[in-house]
XYZ file of C-alpha atoms in Angstrom:
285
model
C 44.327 -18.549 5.351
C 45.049 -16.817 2.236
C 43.031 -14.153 0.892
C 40.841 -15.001 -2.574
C 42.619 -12.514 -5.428
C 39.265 -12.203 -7.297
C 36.327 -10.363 -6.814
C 32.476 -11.129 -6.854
C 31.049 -10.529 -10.458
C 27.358 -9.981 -10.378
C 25.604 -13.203 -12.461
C 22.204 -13.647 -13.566
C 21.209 -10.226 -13.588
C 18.204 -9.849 -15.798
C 18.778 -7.667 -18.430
C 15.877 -5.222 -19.929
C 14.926 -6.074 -23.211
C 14.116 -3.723 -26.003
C 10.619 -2.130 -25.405
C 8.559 0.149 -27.601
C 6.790 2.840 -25.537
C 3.233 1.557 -25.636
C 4.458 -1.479 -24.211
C 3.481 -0.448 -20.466
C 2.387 -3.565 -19.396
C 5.638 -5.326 -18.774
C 8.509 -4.866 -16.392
C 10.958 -4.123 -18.803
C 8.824 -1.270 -20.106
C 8.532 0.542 -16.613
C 9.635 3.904 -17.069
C 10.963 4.005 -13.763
C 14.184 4.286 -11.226
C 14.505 1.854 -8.441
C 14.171 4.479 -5.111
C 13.040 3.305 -1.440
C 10.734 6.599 -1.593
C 8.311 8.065 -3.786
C 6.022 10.959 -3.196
C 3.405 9.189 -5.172
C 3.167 5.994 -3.829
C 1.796 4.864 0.009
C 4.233 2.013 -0.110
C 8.452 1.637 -0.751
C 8.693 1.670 -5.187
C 9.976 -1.685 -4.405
C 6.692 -2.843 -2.759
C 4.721 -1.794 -5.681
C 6.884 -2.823 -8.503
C 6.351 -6.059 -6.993
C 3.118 -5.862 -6.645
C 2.316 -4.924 -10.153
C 4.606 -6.972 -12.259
C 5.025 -10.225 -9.466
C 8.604 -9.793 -8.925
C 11.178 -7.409 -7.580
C 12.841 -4.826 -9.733
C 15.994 -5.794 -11.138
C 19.024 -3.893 -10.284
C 18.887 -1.956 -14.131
C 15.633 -0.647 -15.550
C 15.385 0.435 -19.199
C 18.771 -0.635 -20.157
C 17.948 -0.861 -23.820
C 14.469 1.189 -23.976
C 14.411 3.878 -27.316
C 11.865 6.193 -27.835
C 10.568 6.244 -30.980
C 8.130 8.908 -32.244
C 6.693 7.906 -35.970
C 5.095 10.002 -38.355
C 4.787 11.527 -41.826
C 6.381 15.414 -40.949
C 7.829 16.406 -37.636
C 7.316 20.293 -37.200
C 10.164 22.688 -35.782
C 8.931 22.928 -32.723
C 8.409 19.111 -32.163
C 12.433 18.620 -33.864
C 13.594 20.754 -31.042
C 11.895 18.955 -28.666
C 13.539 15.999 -29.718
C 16.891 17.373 -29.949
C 16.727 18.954 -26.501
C 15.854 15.573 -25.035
C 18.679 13.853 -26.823
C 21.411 16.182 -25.378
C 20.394 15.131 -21.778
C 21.145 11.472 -23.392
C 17.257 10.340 -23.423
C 17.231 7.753 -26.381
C 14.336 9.189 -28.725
C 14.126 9.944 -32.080
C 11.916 10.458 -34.910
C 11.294 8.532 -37.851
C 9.384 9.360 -40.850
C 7.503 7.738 -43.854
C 6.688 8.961 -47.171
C 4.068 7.200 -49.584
C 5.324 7.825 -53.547
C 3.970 6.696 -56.778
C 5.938 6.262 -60.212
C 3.866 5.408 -63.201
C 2.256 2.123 -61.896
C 4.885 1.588 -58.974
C 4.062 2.776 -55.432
C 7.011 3.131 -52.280
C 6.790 3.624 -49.045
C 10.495 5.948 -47.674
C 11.642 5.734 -44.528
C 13.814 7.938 -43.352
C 14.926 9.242 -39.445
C 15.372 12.763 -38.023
C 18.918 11.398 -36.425
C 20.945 8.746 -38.036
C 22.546 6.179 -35.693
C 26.141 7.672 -36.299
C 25.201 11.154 -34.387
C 25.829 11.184 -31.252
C 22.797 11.708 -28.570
C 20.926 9.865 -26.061
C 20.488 6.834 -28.412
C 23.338 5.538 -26.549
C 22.645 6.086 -23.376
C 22.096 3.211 -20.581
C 19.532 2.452 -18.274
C 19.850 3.292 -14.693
C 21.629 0.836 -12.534
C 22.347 1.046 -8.920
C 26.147 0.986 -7.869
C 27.788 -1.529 -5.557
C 29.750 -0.869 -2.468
C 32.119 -3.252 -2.488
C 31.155 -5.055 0.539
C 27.493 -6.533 0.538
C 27.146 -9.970 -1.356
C 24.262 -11.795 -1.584
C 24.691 -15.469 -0.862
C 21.493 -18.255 -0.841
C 22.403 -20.600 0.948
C 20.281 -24.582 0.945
C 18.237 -25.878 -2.002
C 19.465 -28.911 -0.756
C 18.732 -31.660 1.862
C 21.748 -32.246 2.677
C 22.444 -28.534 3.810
C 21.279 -27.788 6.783
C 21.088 -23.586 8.069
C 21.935 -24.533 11.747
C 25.022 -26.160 10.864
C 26.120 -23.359 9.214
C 24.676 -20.306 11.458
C 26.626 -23.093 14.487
C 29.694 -23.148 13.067
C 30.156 -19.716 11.264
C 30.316 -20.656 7.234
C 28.191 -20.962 4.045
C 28.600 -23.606 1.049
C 27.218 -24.632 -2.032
C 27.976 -27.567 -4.336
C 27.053 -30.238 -6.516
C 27.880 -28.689 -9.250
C 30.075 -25.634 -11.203
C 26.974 -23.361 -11.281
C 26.642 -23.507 -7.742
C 30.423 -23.384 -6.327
C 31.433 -21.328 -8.921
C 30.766 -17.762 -7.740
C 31.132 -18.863 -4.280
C 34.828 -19.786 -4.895
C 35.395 -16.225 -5.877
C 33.878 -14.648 -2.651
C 37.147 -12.822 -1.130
C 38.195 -12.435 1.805
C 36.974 -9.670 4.149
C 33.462 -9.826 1.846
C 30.027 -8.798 4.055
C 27.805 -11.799 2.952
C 23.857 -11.435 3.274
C 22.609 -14.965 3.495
C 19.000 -15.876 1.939
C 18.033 -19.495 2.607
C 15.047 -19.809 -0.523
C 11.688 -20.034 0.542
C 12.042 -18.514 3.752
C 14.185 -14.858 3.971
C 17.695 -13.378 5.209
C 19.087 -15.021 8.186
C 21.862 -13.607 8.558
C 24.887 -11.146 7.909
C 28.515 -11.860 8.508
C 32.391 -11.524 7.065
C 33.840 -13.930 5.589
C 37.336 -15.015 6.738
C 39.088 -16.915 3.871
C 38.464 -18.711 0.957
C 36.431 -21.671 -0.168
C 37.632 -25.171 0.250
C 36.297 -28.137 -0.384
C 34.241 -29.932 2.264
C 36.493 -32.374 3.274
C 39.549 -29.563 3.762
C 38.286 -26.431 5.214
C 39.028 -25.239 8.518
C 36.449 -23.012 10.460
C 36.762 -20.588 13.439
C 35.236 -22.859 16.970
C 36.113 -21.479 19.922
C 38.612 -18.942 18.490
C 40.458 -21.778 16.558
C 40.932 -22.602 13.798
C 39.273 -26.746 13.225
C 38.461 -29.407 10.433
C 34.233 -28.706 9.451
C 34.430 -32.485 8.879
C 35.348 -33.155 12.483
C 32.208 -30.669 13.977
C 28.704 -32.517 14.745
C 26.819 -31.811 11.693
C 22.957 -32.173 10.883
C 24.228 -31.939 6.724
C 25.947 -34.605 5.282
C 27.858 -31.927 2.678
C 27.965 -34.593 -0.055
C 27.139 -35.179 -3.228
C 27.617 -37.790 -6.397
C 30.682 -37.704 -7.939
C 32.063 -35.254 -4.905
C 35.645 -36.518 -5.569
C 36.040 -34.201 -8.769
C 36.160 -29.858 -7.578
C 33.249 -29.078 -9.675
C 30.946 -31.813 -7.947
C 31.942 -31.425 -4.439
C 30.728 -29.082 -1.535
C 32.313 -26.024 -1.219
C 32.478 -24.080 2.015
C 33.499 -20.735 3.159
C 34.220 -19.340 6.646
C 32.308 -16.539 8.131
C 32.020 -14.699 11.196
C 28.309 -13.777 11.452
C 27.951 -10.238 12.828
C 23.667 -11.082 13.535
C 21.850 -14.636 12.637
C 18.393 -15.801 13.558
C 16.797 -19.160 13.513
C 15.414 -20.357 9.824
C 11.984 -19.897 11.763
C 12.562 -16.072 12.158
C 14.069 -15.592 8.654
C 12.935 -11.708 7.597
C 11.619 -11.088 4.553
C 9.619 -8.150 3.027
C 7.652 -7.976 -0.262
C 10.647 -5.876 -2.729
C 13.573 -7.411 -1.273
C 16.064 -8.841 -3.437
C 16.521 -12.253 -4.615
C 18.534 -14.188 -6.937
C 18.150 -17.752 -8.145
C 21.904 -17.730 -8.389
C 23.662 -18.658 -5.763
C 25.958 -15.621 -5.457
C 26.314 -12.154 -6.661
C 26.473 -8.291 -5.847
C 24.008 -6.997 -3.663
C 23.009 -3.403 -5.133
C 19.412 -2.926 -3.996
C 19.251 -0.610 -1.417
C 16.121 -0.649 -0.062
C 17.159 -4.459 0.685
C 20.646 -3.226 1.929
C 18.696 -0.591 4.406
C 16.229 -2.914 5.820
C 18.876 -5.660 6.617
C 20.988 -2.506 8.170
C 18.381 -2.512 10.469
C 17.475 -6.157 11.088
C 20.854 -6.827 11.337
C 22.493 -4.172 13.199
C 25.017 -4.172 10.197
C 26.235 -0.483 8.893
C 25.613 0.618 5.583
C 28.617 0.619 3.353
């Protein structure tokens, strides 16, 4: 099989809106860096951001936070603050207002101790956790007619039904270390994947160290869906050679590990990336 020339972008990622300091209530507001230790905390930073906010970090916190400190005078010592801070690239600065009269008319002035054009840390990104090139998160089910032992039998993982589902899928590459999430229940597995997708009703898969037609294999799944005669409609399927896979009924799953609603994408998290090391027997990349 030939190898896929594209590689896995990361969709869906949840970006971090704009926050103003006092908003500490809400995840995109948490002044923190995803770590799998803290000295403060009893539990993993995942665990607890979890805990708090109801969902598991994303893989960039405070991508577009600004510090803003307001008031009517800024003394020397408190510019130099702000000035230090900005040449380690944290995104503060200062803005001021002034309350004038003129004859009968009154005005409020605004003005800021940096303008935008200066260069500091008003530019400066959030943190965001690198990828290794390897690990890809892929759900796999969300539908009836996909069934986990077919595909933890017969070494693959699909999606379909539509271009939202296949589409990342059909750029997995070849050689790729999928992670596979069935929703609702946990990782079940970890495997390499050993060509690209094809439709349903033309892959090949490895049985018995050869190479033979899905379509021909006893399946539980029927693989099909409305209108599968057109690519973007049909099942997709790509072959894998699972390095570890457990039963649905022993999927593992811990509160802070990552999950997607899309189907595919990078997986960057490494406190998930550790733990399945270890479930798994996989090495870390």
């Amino acid at each position: 099989m030939a190898s896929a020339d594209r590689e896995v972008q990361c969709p869906g990622d949840k970006p971090v809106t704009r926050a103003m300091v006092s908003s500490g209530d809400s995840p995109s507001a948490a002044i923190a860096t995803p770590s799998t230790t803290n000295d403060h905390l009893e539990v993993p930073f995942e665990a607890a951001f979890e805990d708090t906010f109801g969902e598991a970090p994303p893989d960039e916190l405070n991508g577009e936070l600004h510090l803003t400190v307001v008031a009517s005078d800024l003394d020397a010592s408190s510019e130099r603050i702000v000035a230090y801070l900005r040449d380690f690239g944290v995104p503060i600065n200062a803005v001021f207002f002034s309350y004038l009269e003129d004859d009968d008319r009154r005005y409020l002035a605004r003005s800021w101790l940096v303008t935008d054009s200066e260069p500091g840390g008003s530019t400066r990104k959030g943190k965001r956790a690198s990828w290794n090139g390897q690990d890809c998160y892929v759900a796999f089910g969300g539908n009836p007619g996909r069934i986990w032992d077919d595909a933890r039998t017969h070494g693959f993982i699909s999606a379909g039904g539509g271009l939202h589902y296949s589409g990342k899928l059909r750029t997995l590459p070849t050689g790729a270390r999928v992670n596979a999430y069935v929703p609702g229940h946990g990782y079940v597995a970890a495997g390499e994947t050993l060509g690209p997708a094809r439709r349903f009703d033309e892959v090949e898969v490895r049985d018995d160290y050869q190479w033979v037609p899905l379509r021909a294999l006893p399946l539980q799944g029927t693989y099909q869906h409305p209108g599968a005669d057109i690519d973007e409609l049909a099942e997709w399927v790509v072959p894998v050679r699972w390095e570890s896979s457990v039963p649905l009924d022993e999927a593992y799953w811990e509160k802070g590990m990552f999950a997607n609603p899309n189907p595919v994408c990078e997986l960057r998290q490494e406190f998930t990336l550790e733990r399945l090391a270890d479930r798994f027997g996989t090495s870390e990349a």
